[in-house]
PDB file of C-alpha atoms in Angstrom:
ATOM      1  CA  MET A   1     -25.073 -26.663  11.955  1.00 42.00           C
ATOM      2  CA  LEU A   2     -21.586 -25.296  11.359  1.00 44.00           C
ATOM      3  CA  THR A   3     -18.720 -27.701  11.110  1.00 45.00           C
ATOM      4  CA  TRP A   4     -15.056 -26.934  11.543  1.00 50.00           C
ATOM      5  CA  VAL A   5     -13.838 -29.574   9.111  1.00 51.00           C
ATOM      6  CA  GLY A   6     -12.429 -27.142   6.535  1.00 53.00           C
ATOM      7  CA  SER A   7     -11.380 -24.322   8.844  1.00 53.00           C
ATOM      8  CA  GLY A   8      -7.766 -25.469   8.919  1.00 59.00           C
ATOM      9  CA  SER A   9      -7.512 -25.137   5.161  1.00 57.00           C
ATOM     10  CA  ILE A  10      -8.722 -21.524   5.275  1.00 50.00           C
ATOM     11  CA  VAL A  11      -6.129 -20.631   7.894  1.00 49.00           C
ATOM     12  CA  SER A  12      -3.489 -22.513   5.920  1.00 54.00           C
ATOM     13  CA  PHE A  13      -4.470 -20.682   2.720  1.00 48.00           C
ATOM     14  CA  MET A  14      -4.241 -17.292   4.452  1.00 51.00           C
ATOM     15  CA  ALA A  15      -0.872 -18.184   5.995  1.00 55.00           C
ATOM     16  CA  ASN A  16       0.430 -19.238   2.584  1.00 59.00           C
ATOM     17  CA  GLN A  17      -0.814 -15.994   1.015  1.00 60.00           C
ATOM     18  CA  LEU A  18       0.879 -13.914   3.719  1.00 64.00           C
ATOM     19  CA  SER A  19       4.048 -15.959   3.381  1.00 83.00           C
ATOM     20  CA  ARG A  20       4.058 -15.381  -0.391  1.00 85.00           C
ATOM     21  CA  LEU A  21       3.439 -11.677   0.179  1.00 91.00           C
ATOM     22  CA  ASP A  22       6.326 -11.576   2.665  1.00 93.00           C
ATOM     23  CA  GLN A  23       8.587 -13.219   0.078  1.00 93.00           C
ATOM     24  CA  ILE A  24       7.596 -10.718  -2.611  1.00 94.00           C
ATOM     25  CA  PHE A  25       8.137  -7.683  -0.365  1.00 94.00           C
ATOM     26  CA  SER A  26      11.402  -9.126   0.912  1.00 94.00           C
ATOM     27  CA  ALA A  27      12.602  -9.743  -2.647  1.00 95.00           C
ATOM     28  CA  LEU A  28      11.683  -6.210  -3.694  1.00 94.00           C
ATOM     29  CA  ALA A  29      13.300  -4.669  -0.614  1.00 95.00           C
ATOM     30  CA  ASP A  30      16.732  -4.924  -2.225  1.00 96.00           C
ATOM     31  CA  PRO A  31      17.645  -2.254  -4.813  1.00 97.00           C
ATOM     32  CA  THR A  32      19.563  -4.739  -6.977  1.00 97.00           C
ATOM     33  CA  ARG A  33      16.555  -7.024  -7.207  1.00 97.00           C
ATOM     34  CA  ARG A  34      14.241  -4.091  -7.957  1.00 96.00           C
ATOM     35  CA  ALA A  35      16.604  -3.072 -10.768  1.00 97.00           C
ATOM     36  CA  ILE A  36      16.507  -6.623 -12.138  1.00 97.00           C
ATOM     37  CA  VAL A  37      12.701  -6.606 -12.066  1.00 96.00           C
ATOM     38  CA  MET A  38      12.608  -3.214 -13.782  1.00 95.00           C
ATOM     39  CA  ARG A  39      14.969  -4.476 -16.499  1.00 96.00           C
ATOM     40  CA  LEU A  40      12.826  -7.578 -17.007  1.00 96.00           C
ATOM     41  CA  CYS A  41       9.793  -5.328 -17.530  1.00 94.00           C
ATOM     42  CA  ALA A  42      11.381  -4.544 -20.912  1.00 95.00           C
ATOM     43  CA  GLY A  43      11.563  -8.261 -21.782  1.00 95.00           C
ATOM     44  CA  GLU A  44      13.437 -11.416 -20.989  1.00 95.00           C
ATOM     45  CA  ALA A  45      17.213 -11.368 -20.675  1.00 97.00           C
ATOM     46  CA  SER A  46      20.083 -13.707 -19.966  1.00 96.00           C
ATOM     47  CA  VAL A  47      21.688 -13.710 -16.546  1.00 96.00           C
ATOM     48  CA  GLY A  48      24.840 -12.288 -18.164  1.00 95.00           C
ATOM     49  CA  GLU A  49      22.874  -9.370 -19.614  1.00 95.00           C
ATOM     50  CA  LEU A  50      21.156  -8.760 -16.291  1.00 97.00           C
ATOM     51  CA  ALA A  51      24.428  -8.919 -14.340  1.00 96.00           C
ATOM     52  CA  GLU A  52      26.340  -6.581 -16.679  1.00 95.00           C
ATOM     53  CA  PRO A  53      25.460  -3.236 -15.028  1.00 95.00           C
ATOM     54  CA  PHE A  54      26.270  -4.505 -11.527  1.00 95.00           C
ATOM     55  CA  ASP A  55      29.705  -4.560  -9.985  1.00 94.00           C
ATOM     56  CA  MET A  56      29.514  -7.976  -8.351  1.00 95.00           C
ATOM     57  CA  ALA A  57      30.663 -11.525  -8.920  1.00 95.00           C
ATOM     58  CA  LEU A  58      28.301 -13.792 -10.846  1.00 94.00           C
ATOM     59  CA  PRO A  59      27.709 -16.146  -7.858  1.00 94.00           C
ATOM     60  CA  SER A  60      26.583 -13.162  -5.768  1.00 95.00           C
ATOM     61  CA  PHE A  61      24.332 -11.992  -8.575  1.00 96.00           C
ATOM     62  CA  MET A  62      22.840 -15.474  -8.898  1.00 96.00           C
ATOM     63  CA  LYS A  63      21.753 -15.260  -5.252  1.00 97.00           C
ATOM     64  CA  HIS A  64      19.600 -12.285  -6.209  1.00 97.00           C
ATOM     65  CA  ILE A  65      18.103 -14.238  -9.110  1.00 97.00           C
ATOM     66  CA  HIS A  66      17.423 -17.145  -6.747  1.00 96.00           C
ATOM     67  CA  VAL A  67      15.559 -14.893  -4.277  1.00 96.00           C
ATOM     68  CA  LEU A  68      13.453 -13.481  -7.121  1.00 96.00           C
ATOM     69  CA  GLU A  69      12.671 -17.003  -8.309  1.00 96.00           C
ATOM     70  CA  LEU A  70      11.675 -18.150  -4.807  1.00 94.00           C
ATOM     71  CA  SER A  71       9.299 -15.205  -4.525  1.00 94.00           C
ATOM     72  CA  GLY A  72       7.727 -16.136  -7.850  1.00 94.00           C
ATOM     73  CA  LEU A  73       8.567 -12.787  -9.448  1.00 95.00           C
ATOM     74  CA  VAL A  74      11.051 -14.254 -11.930  1.00 96.00           C
ATOM     75  CA  GLN A  75      11.227 -17.499 -13.846  1.00 96.00           C
ATOM     76  CA  SER A  76      14.381 -18.742 -15.491  1.00 95.00           C
ATOM     77  CA  GLU A  77      15.143 -21.417 -18.015  1.00 95.00           C
ATOM     78  CA  LYS A  78      18.486 -22.871 -18.985  1.00 94.00           C
ATOM     79  CA  SER A  79      19.266 -23.621 -22.615  1.00 94.00           C
ATOM     80  CA  GLY A  80      22.784 -24.945 -23.017  1.00 94.00           C
ATOM     81  CA  ARG A  81      25.045 -22.628 -21.050  1.00 93.00           C
ATOM     82  CA  VAL A  82      22.663 -19.659 -21.103  1.00 94.00           C
ATOM     83  CA  ARG A  83      20.073 -19.050 -18.374  1.00 95.00           C
ATOM     84  CA  THR A  84      17.296 -16.736 -19.525  1.00 96.00           C
ATOM     85  CA  CYS A  85      15.069 -14.918 -17.057  1.00 97.00           C
ATOM     86  CA  ARG A  86      11.618 -13.465 -17.530  1.00 96.00           C
ATOM     87  CA  LEU A  87       9.240 -11.603 -15.281  1.00 95.00           C
ATOM     88  CA  SER A  88       6.181 -13.368 -13.811  1.00 92.00           C
ATOM     89  CA  PRO A  89       3.807 -10.443 -13.330  1.00 87.00           C
ATOM     90  CA  GLU A  90       1.036 -12.696 -12.002  1.00 89.00           C
ATOM     91  CA  ALA A  91       3.109 -13.012  -8.828  1.00 88.00           C
ATOM     92  CA  LEU A  92       2.393  -9.345  -8.154  1.00 88.00           C
ATOM     93  CA  VAL A  93      -1.384  -9.882  -8.120  1.00 88.00           C
ATOM     94  CA  GLY A  94      -1.334 -10.786  -4.417  1.00 84.00           C
ATOM     95  CA  ALA A  95       0.688  -7.679  -3.583  1.00 88.00           C
ATOM     96  CA  GLU A  96      -1.583  -5.530  -5.728  1.00 90.00           C
ATOM     97  CA  ASP A  97      -4.651  -6.933  -3.952  1.00 90.00           C
ATOM     98  CA  TRP A  98      -3.039  -6.215  -0.583  1.00 89.00           C
ATOM     99  CA  PHE A  99      -2.265  -2.618  -1.606  1.00 92.00           C
ATOM    100  CA  GLN A 100      -5.815  -2.077  -2.874  1.00 94.00           C
ATOM    101  CA  HIS A 101      -7.230  -3.415   0.389  1.00 93.00           C
ATOM    102  CA  GLN A 102      -4.934  -1.136   2.420  1.00 93.00           C
ATOM    103  CA  ARG A 103      -5.847   1.826   0.236  1.00 95.00           C
ATOM    104  CA  ALA A 104      -9.572   1.204   0.794  1.00 95.00           C
ATOM    105  CA  ILE A 105      -9.036   1.037   4.555  1.00 95.00           C
ATOM    106  CA  TRP A 106      -7.040   4.281   4.642  1.00 95.00           C
ATOM    107  CA  GLU A 107      -9.401   6.130   2.298  1.00 96.00           C
ATOM    108  CA  ALA A 108     -12.326   5.198   4.559  1.00 96.00           C
ATOM    109  CA  ARG A 109     -10.375   6.383   7.615  1.00 96.00           C
ATOM    110  CA  LEU A 110      -9.465   9.652   5.924  1.00 96.00           C
ATOM    111  CA  ASP A 111     -13.076  10.178   4.823  1.00 95.00           C
ATOM    112  CA  ARG A 112     -14.245   9.722   8.424  1.00 96.00           C
ATOM    113  CA  PHE A 113     -11.508  12.060   9.651  1.00 96.00           C
ATOM    114  CA  GLU A 114     -12.468  14.702   7.084  1.00 96.00           C
ATOM    115  CA  ALA A 115     -16.136  14.452   8.113  1.00 96.00           C
ATOM    116  CA  TYR A 116     -15.101  14.862  11.765  1.00 95.00           C
ATOM    117  CA  VAL A 117     -12.961  17.917  11.010  1.00 96.00           C
ATOM    118  CA  MET A 118     -15.786  19.504   9.003  1.00 96.00           C
ATOM    119  CA  LYS A 119     -18.182  18.868  11.903  1.00 95.00           C
ATOM    120  CA  LEU A 120     -15.740  20.536  14.319  1.00 94.00           C
ATOM    121  CA  LYS A 121     -15.344  23.528  11.990  1.00 94.00           C
ATOM    122  CA  LYS A 122     -19.109  23.963  11.779  1.00 93.00           C
ATOM    123  CA  GLU A 123     -19.462  23.712  15.557  1.00 92.00           C
ATOM    124  CA  ARG A 124     -16.711  26.274  16.123  1.00 93.00           C
ATOM    125  CA  ALA A 125     -18.136  28.617  13.520  1.00 91.00           C
ATOM    126  CA  ALA A 126     -21.566  28.360  15.164  1.00 91.00           C
ATOM    127  CA  ALA A 127     -20.044  29.041  18.592  1.00 90.00           C
ATOM    128  CA  ARG A 128     -18.266  32.165  17.284  1.00 88.00           C
ATOM    129  CA  GLN A 129     -21.400  33.624  15.684  1.00 84.00           C
ATOM    130  CA  PRO A 130     -22.681  36.450  17.905  1.00 74.00           C
ATOM    131  CA  SER A 131     -26.295  35.966  18.813  1.00 65.00           C
ATOM    132  CA  ARG A 132     -28.644  38.442  17.158  1.00 61.00           C
ATOM    133  CA  THR A 133     -31.016  38.760  20.095  1.00 56.00           C
ATOM    134  CA  THR A 134     -32.856  41.909  20.998  1.00 51.00           C
ATOM    135  CA  ASP A 135     -33.566  43.258  24.418  1.00 51.00           C
ATOM    136  CA  LYS A 136     -37.157  42.138  24.918  1.00 55.00           C
ATOM    137  CA  THR A 137     -37.965  44.861  27.477  1.00 55.00           C
ATOM    138  CA  ASN A 138     -37.533  47.837  25.182  1.00 56.00           C
ATOM    139  CA  ASN A 139     -37.200  46.258  21.695  1.00 57.00           C
ATOM    140  CA  LYS A 140     -33.733  47.716  21.266  1.00 58.00           C
ATOM    141  CA  PRO A 141     -30.862  45.672  19.924  1.00 58.00           C
ATOM    142  CA  SER A 142     -28.657  44.467  22.739  1.00 56.00           C
ATOM    143  CA  LYS A 143     -25.485  46.449  23.285  1.00 59.00           C
ATOM    144  CA  ARG A 144     -22.349  44.649  22.357  1.00 58.00           C
ATOM    145  CA  LYS A 145     -18.829  45.843  22.497  1.00 59.00           C
ATOM    146  CA  GLY A 146     -18.067  47.857  19.375  1.00 55.00           C
ATOM    147  CA  SER A 147     -21.731  48.406  18.350  1.00 51.00           C
ATOM    148  CA  GLU A 148     -22.064  51.889  19.853  1.00 48.00           C
TER     149      GLU A 148
END
């Protein structure tokens, strides 16, 4: 007998995963935040170092850091007056899994489409092939246009 006791937790888990994925994609949708992530790929850096190439006030820049932290892509730690940020690549695992799943779906669709196109090509080629029948009454090849 099936019970529905735990079904709510599965739905909740999936909703949380999609919500996390939405946060990651939303965070990466902004070019400034993508640049921050790319810089952090080289190693941790202070907020001052990260903000240096951007022409914006520090409070505005901190909003970008906050969005990245909420998405789980970046972690920061304050030591005295310096806040140091580092990348959390494990946050991208969910996005990577989603991309792999989408890729598998589209590759299967394209494989089916390719098989369909090949089938159509074979059918058209077979339909264009002139029949090589002979006239049964006098055993002469049938006359076709251009064979005289």
